[in-house]
Coordinates of C-alpha atoms in Angstrom, one line a residue:
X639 CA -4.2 17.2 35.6
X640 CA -1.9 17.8 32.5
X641 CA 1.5 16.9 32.4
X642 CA 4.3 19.1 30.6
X643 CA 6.0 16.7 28.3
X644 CA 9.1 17.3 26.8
X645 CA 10.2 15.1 23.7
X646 CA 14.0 14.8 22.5
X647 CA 14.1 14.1 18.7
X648 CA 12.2 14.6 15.8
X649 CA 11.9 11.4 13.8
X650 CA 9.3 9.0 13.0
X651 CA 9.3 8.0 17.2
X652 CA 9.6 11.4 18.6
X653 CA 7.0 13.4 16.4
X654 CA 4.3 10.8 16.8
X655 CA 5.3 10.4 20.6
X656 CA 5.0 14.3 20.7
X657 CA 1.5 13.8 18.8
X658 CA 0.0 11.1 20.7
X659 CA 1.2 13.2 24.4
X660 CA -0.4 15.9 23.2
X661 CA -3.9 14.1 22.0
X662 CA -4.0 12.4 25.7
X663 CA -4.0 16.3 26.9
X664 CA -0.6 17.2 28.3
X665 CA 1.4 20.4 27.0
X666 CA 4.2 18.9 25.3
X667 CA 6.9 20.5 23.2
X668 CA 9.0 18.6 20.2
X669 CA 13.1 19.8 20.5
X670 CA 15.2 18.5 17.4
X671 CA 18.2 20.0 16.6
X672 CA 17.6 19.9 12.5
X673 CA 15.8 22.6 10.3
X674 CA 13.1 20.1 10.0
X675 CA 11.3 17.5 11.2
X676 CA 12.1 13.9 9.9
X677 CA 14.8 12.3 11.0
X678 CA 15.8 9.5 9.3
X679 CA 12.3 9.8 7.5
X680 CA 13.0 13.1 6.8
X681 CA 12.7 14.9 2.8
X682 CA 15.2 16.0 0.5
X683 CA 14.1 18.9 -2.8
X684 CA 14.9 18.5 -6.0
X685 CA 14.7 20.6 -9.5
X686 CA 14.5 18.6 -12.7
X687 CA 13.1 19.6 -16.4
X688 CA 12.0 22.5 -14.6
X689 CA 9.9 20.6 -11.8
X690 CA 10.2 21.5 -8.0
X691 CA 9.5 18.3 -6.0
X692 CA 10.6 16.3 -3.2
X693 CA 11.9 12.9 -2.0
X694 CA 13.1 10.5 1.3
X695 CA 16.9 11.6 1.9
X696 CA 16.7 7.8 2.7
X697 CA 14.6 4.9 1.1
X698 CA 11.0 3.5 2.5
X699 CA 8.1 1.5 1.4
X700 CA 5.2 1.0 2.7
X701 CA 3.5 -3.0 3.3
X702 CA 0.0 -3.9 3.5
X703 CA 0.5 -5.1 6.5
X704 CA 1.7 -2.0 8.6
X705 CA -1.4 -1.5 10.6
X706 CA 0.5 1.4 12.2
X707 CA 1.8 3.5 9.5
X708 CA -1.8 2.8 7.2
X709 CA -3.8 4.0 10.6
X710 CA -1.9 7.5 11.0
X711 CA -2.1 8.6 7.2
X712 CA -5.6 7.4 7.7
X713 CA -6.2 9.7 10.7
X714 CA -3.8 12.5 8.8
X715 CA -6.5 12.3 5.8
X716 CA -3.4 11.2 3.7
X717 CA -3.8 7.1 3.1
X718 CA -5.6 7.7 -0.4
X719 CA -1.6 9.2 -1.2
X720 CA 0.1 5.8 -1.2
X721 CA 0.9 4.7 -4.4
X722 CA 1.0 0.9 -4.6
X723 CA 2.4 -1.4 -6.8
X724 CA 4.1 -4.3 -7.5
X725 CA 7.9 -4.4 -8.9
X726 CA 10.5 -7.1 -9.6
X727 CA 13.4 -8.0 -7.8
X728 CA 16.8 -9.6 -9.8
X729 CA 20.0 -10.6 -8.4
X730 CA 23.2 -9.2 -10.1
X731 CA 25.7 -12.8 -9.9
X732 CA 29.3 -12.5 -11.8
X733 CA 27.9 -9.7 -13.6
X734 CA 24.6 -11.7 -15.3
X735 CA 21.0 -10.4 -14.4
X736 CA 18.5 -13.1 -12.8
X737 CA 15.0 -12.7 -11.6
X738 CA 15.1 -12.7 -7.7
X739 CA 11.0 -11.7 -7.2
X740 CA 10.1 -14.2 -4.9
X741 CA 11.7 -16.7 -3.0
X742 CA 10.8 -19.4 -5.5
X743 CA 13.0 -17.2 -8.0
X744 CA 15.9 -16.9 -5.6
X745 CA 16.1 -20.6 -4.5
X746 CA 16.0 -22.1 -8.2
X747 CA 18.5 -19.1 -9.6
X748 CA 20.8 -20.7 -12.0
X749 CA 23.8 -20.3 -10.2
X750 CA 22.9 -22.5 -7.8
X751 CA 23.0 -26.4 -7.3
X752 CA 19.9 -28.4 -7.4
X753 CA 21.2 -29.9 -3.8
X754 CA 21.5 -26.5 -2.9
X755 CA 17.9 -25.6 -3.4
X756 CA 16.3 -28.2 -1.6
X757 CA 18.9 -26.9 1.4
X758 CA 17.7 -23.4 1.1
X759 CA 14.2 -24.7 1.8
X760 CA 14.7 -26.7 4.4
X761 CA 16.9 -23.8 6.1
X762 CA 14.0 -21.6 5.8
X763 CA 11.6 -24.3 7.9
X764 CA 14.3 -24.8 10.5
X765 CA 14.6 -21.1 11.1
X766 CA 10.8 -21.3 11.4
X767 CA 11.0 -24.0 14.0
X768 CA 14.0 -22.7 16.1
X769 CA 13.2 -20.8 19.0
X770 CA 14.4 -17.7 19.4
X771 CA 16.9 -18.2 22.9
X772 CA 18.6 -20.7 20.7
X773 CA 19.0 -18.5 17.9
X774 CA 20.5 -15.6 19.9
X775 CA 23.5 -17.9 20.9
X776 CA 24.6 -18.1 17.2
X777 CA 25.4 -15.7 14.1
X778 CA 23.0 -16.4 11.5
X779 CA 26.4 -17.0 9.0
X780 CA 26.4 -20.3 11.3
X781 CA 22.9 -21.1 11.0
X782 CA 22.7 -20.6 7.7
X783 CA 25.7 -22.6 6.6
X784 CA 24.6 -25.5 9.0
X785 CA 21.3 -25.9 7.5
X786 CA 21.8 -24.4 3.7
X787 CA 25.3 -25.8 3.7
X788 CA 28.5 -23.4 2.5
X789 CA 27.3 -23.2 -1.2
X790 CA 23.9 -21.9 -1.0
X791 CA 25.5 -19.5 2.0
X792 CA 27.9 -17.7 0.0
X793 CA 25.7 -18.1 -3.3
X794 CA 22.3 -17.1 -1.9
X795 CA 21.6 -16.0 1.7
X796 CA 25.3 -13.8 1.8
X797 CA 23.9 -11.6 -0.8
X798 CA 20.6 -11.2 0.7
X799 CA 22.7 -10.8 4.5
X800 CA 24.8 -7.9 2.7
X801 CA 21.9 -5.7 1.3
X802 CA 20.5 -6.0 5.1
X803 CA 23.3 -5.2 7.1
X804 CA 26.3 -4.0 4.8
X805 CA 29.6 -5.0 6.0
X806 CA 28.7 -6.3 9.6
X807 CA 26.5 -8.8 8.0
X808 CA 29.0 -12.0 9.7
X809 CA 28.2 -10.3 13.1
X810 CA 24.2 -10.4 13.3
X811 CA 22.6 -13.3 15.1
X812 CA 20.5 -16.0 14.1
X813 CA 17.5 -14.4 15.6
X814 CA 17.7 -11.5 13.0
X815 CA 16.9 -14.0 9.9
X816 CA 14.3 -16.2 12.6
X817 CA 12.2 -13.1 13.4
X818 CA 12.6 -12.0 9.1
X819 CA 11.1 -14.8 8.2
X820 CA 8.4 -14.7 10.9
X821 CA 7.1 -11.7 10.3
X822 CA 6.9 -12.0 6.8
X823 CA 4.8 -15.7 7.4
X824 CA 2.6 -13.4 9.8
X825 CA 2.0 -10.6 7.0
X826 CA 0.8 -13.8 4.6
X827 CA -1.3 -15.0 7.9
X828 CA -2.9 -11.6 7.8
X829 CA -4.0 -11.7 4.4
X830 CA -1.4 -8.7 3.6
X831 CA -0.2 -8.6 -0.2
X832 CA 3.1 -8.3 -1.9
X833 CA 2.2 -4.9 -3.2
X834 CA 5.1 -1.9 -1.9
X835 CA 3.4 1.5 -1.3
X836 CA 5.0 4.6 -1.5
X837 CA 4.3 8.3 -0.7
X838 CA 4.5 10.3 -3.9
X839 CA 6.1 13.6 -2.1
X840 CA 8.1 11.4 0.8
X841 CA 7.5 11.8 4.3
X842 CA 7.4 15.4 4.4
X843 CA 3.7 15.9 4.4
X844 CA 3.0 13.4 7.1
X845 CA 5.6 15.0 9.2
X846 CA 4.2 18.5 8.2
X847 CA 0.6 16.9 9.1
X848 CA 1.2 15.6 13.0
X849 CA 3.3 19.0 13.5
X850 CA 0.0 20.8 12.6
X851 CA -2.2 18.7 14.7
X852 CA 0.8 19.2 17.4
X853 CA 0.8 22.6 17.3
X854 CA -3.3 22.8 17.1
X855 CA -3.5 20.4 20.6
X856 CA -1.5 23.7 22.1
X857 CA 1.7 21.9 21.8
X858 CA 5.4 23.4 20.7
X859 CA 8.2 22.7 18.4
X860 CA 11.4 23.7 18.4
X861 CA 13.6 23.2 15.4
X862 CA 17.1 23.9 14.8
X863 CA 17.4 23.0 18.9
X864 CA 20.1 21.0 19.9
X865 CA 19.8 18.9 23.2
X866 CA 22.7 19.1 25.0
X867 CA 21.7 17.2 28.6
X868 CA 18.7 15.9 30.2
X869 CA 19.0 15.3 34.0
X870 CA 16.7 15.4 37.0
X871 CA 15.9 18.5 38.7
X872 CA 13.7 18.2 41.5
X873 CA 14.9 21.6 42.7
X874 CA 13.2 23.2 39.5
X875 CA 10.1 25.0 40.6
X876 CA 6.6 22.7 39.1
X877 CA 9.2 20.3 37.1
X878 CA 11.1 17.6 37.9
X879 CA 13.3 16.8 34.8
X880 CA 15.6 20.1 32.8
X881 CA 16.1 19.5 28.9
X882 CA 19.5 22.1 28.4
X883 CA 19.6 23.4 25.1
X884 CA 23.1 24.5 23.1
X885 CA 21.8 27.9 22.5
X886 CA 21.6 28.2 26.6
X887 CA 18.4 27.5 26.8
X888 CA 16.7 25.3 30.0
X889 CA 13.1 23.5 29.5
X890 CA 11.7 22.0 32.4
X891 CA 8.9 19.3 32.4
X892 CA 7.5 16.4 34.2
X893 CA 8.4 13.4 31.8
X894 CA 11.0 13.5 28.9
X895 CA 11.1 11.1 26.1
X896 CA 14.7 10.8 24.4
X897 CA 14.5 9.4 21.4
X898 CA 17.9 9.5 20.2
X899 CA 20.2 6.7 19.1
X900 CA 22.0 4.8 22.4
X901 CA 25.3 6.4 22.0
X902 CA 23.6 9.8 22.0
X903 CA 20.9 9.0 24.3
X904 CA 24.0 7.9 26.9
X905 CA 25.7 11.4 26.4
X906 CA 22.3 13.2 26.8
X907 CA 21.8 11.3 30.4
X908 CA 24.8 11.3 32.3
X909 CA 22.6 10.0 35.0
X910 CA 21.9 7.0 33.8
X911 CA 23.7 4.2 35.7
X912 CA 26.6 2.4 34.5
X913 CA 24.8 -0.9 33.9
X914 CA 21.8 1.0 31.4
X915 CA 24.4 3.1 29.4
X916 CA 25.8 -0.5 28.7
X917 CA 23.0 -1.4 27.5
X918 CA 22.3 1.7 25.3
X919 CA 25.8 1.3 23.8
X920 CA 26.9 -2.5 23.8
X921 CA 25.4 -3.5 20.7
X922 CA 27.6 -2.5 17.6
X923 CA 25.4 0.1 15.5
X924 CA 24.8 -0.4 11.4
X925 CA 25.6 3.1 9.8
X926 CA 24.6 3.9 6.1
X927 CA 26.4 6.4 3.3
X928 CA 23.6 6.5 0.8
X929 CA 23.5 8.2 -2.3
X930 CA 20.4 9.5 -4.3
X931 CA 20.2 9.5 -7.8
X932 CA 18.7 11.3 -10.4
X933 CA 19.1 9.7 -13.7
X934 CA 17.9 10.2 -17.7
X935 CA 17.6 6.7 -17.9
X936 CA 16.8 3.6 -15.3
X937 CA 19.5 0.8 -14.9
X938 CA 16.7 -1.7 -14.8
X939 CA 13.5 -1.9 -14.3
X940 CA 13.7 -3.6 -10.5
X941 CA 13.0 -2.3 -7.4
X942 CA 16.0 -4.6 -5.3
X943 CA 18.8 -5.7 -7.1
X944 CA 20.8 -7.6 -4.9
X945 CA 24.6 -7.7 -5.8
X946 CA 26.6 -11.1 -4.9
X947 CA 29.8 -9.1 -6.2
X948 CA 31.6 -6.9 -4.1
X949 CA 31.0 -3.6 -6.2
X950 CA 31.2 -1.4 -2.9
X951 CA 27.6 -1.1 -3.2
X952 CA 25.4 -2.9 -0.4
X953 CA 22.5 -3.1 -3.0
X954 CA 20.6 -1.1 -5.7
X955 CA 17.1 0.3 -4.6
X956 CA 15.1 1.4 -7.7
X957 CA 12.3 3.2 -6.6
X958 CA 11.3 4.6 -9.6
X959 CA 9.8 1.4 -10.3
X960 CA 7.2 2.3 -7.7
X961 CA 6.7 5.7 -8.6
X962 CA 4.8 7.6 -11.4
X963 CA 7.8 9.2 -13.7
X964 CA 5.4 12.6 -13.2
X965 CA 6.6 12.9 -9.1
X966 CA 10.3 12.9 -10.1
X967 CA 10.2 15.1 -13.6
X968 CA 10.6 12.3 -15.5
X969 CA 13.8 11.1 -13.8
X970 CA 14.6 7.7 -12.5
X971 CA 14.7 8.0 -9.1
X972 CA 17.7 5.4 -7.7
X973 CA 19.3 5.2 -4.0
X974 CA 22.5 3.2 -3.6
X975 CA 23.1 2.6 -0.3
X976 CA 26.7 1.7 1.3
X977 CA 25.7 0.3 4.9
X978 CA 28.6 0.1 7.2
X979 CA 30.3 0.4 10.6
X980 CA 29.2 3.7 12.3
X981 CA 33.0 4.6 12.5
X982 CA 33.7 4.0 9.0
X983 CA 36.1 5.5 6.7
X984 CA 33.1 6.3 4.2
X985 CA 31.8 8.7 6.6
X986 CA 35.2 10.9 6.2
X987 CA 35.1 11.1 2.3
X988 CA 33.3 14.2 0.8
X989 CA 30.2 14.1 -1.2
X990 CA 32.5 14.6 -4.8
X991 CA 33.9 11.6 -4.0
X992 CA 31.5 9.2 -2.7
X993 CA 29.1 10.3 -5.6
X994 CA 32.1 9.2 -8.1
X995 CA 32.3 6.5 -6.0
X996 CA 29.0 5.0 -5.9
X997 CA 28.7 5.6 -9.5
X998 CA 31.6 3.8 -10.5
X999 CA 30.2 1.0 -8.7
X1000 CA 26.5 1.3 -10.1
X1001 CA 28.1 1.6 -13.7
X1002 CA 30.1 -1.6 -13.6
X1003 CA 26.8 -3.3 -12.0
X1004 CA 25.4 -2.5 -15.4
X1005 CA 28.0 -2.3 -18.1
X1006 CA 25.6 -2.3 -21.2
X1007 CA 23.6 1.0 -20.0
X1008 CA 24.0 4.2 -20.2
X1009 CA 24.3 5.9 -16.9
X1010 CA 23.7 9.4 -16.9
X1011 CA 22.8 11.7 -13.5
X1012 CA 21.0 14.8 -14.0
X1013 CA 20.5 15.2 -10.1
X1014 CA 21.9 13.8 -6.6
X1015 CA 23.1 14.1 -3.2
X1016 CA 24.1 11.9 -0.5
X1017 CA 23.5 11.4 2.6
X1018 CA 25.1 9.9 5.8
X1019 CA 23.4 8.2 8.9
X1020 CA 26.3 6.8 11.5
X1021 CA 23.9 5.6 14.2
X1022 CA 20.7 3.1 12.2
X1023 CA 20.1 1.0 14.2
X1024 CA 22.0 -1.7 16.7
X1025 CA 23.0 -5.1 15.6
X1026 CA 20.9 -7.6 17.1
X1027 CA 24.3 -10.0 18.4
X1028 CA 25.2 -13.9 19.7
X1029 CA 24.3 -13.7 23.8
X1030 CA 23.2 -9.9 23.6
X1031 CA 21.3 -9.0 27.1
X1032 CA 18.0 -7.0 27.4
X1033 CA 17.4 -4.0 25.9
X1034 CA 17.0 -0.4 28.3
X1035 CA 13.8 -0.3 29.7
X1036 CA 12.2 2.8 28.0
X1037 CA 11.2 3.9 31.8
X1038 CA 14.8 4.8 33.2
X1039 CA 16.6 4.9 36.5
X1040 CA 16.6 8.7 36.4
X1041 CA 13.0 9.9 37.7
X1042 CA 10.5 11.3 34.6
X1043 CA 13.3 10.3 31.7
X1044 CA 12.5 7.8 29.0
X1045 CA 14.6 6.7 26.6
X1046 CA 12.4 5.2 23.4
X1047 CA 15.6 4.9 20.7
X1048 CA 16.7 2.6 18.2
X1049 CA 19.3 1.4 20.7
X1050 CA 15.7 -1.0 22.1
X1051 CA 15.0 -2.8 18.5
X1052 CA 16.4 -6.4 18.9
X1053 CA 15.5 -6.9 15.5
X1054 CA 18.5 -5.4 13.5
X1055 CA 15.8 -3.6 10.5
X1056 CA 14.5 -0.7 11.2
X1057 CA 11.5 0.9 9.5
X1058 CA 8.7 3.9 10.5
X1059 CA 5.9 0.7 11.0
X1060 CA 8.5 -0.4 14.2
X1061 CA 9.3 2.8 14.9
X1062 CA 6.0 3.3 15.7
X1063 CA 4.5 0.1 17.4
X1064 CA 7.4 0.9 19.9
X1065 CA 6.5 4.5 20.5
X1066 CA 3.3 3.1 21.6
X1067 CA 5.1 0.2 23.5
X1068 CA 6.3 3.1 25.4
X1069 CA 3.5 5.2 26.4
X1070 CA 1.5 2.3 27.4
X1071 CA 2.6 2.5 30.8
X1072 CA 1.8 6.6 31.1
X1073 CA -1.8 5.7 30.0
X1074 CA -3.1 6.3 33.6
X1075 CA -1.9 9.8 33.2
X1076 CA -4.8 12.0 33.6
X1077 CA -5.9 14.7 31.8

């Protein structure tokens, strides 16, 4: 028989949970407390020259080798959207430009040593080679320097660390930088390219899609419907867990799927033991301030430029080098993200001033063009995802102590990089195990 689902959080994970609950025939309903659907993923408008369009709030691409993300727009009817291409990459170091495409670029950059260029190689095989348990007892600023040696550290894998993980970059463990370079030798292994795709309009019309097909299956969304607890309540009549809503609202189902980030997924379930919201919550999480540009002309013509000075800027993403100039009016779309702690002081400052801010910081990046907005916003994210540390434990199981509640949330990825192709394969992770469910 069908089960009533109930799914906390509208993001990449929760909608295609939501989705995928209600193709296996349960009733299930989507709660997120936003306007819209998204999350993370979720779309931003725009008015330039005259032209309406829209855009990710925060940066993605799309790889040739995410088998997730390529079979939902397939099954959506929207895979013949992606736009793919190929675009540089250049390193900004002491204010000089240098090509930084591929790795063979980055390792033979002038800046660095010849010695130092035979050690970035070599560091890249031992990562290869080291197993992951012996990783995870070190911070990859250790590994790095023991097998690259300081130089190539601070001139080479520190800038690349930085436009990762921002300001907590010193903290992640080795394992981050083992499993990187894994799964980019298994993309190669899979015959996937080095072409970036991207969705012309954003995310917004996949979202729109699965809440279509949601809604079609029977099931229900609620926006603008903030989760305030999850507990169990056997007593409930036919349910056995209660989703309390802020407007006073009570849903009752038989399984609920939180999909919220740890610290929030802790508050959400009080009943959760001590030992689990540990493990929701011990792992430091990487926050992001990000502003999106608009601009009349583009700095560059990259899609990365990594930054070795400290400009306040983590890195600059240029994704108008993906993009037709028609889906952004002609402007050059730009997002310069600031990743941080989640209890940073960037998260205080208003938008005025982070946007003079970032600016500043973009303009003295590039102090031979001319750097002119017509358009922008920014947009703050405190909880991103958890940094994968030296000696962390397990991760939650998504199948809690507390009868019918999952928790599927970025506080599980061990890998410290988060993107929609993960945040799928683990939403599927999860509902392995509620397979057997009949309909």
């Amino acid at each position: 028989m069908a089960q009533e689902w109930i799914v906390v959080g509208g993001g990449a994970t929760g909608t295609y949970l939501a989705l995928r609950g209600a193709q296996a025939g349960h009733r299930v309903t989507l709660v997120d407390k936003n306007p819209e659907l998204g999350g993370l993923t979720a779309n931003e408008t725009f008015e330039v020259n005259g032209q309406s369009f829209e855009v990710d709030r925060f940066y993605h691409v799309i790889l040739e080798s995410d088998e997730h993300v390529l079979a939902l727009l397939d099954e959506l009817g929207l895979k013949d959207t992606i736009r793919w291409t190929s675009a540089p990459a250049e390193i900004i170091n002491q204010g000089k430009q240098y090509p930084a495409t591929s790795l063979v670029e980055m390792a033979t950059l002038p800046m660095l040593k010849l010695a130092d260029r035979a050690r970035i190689g070599a560091s890249i095989a031992a990562s290869l080679a080291l197993p992951m348990p012996v990783a995870n007892r070190m911070t990859a600023v250790k590994w790095l320097g023991a097998t690259a040696g300081r130089s190539a550290l601070e001139a080479f894998w520190w800038p690349i660390l930085r436009a990762k993980l921002g300001t907590q970059a010193d903290q992640v463990s080795a394992g981050f930088m083992v499993s990187t370079f894994r799964r980019l030798v298994q993309a190669r292994l899979k015959g996937a390219g080095d072409r970036f795709g991207v969705l012309p309009a954003g995310y917004g019309p996949v979202f729109e899609a699965m809440r279509t097909r949601l809604v079609e299956l029977g099931g229900e969304v609620l926006t603008g419907a903030n989760a305030t607890r999850v507990s169990s309540s056997p007593e409930a009549p036919g349910a056995r867990v209660a989703v309390e809503l802020e407007d006073g609202r009570v849903l009752t189902g038989d399984r609920v799927f939180v999909t919220a980030p740890g610290p929030v997924a802790k508050r959400l379930v009080p009943q959760l033991t001590e030992a689990e919201g540990r493990q929701l919550t011990e792992a430091p999480y990487l926050g992001v301030v990000c502003g999106t540009l608009l601009l009349e002309q583009a700095p560059n013509d990259s899609y990365i430029t990594y930054l070795t000075d400290d400009v306040g800027l983590t890195g600059v993403i240029g994704m108008h080098a993906l993009m037709a100039e028609d889906a952004t009016g002609g402007a050059k779309l730009v997002y310069l993200p600031h990743y941080c702690a989640s209890d940073d002081a960037w998260f205080d400052a208003s938008d005025e001033e982070l946007t003079e801010r970032l600016l500043a910081a973009l303009r003295s990046c590039f102090p031979g063009r001319t750097i002119t907005p017509v358009a922008s916003s920014i947009n703050r994210a405190r909880h991103v995802v958890p940094l994968p540390l030296p000696g962390a434990g397990r991760p939650l199981p998504y199948q809690t102590s507390v009868d019918g509640v999952h928790v599927v949330s970025t506080a599980q990825n061990t890998t410290g990089t988060l993107n929609v192709e993960g945040s799928l394969a683990m939403a599927d992770e999860a509902l392995a195990p509620t397979q057997g469910d009949t309909k």
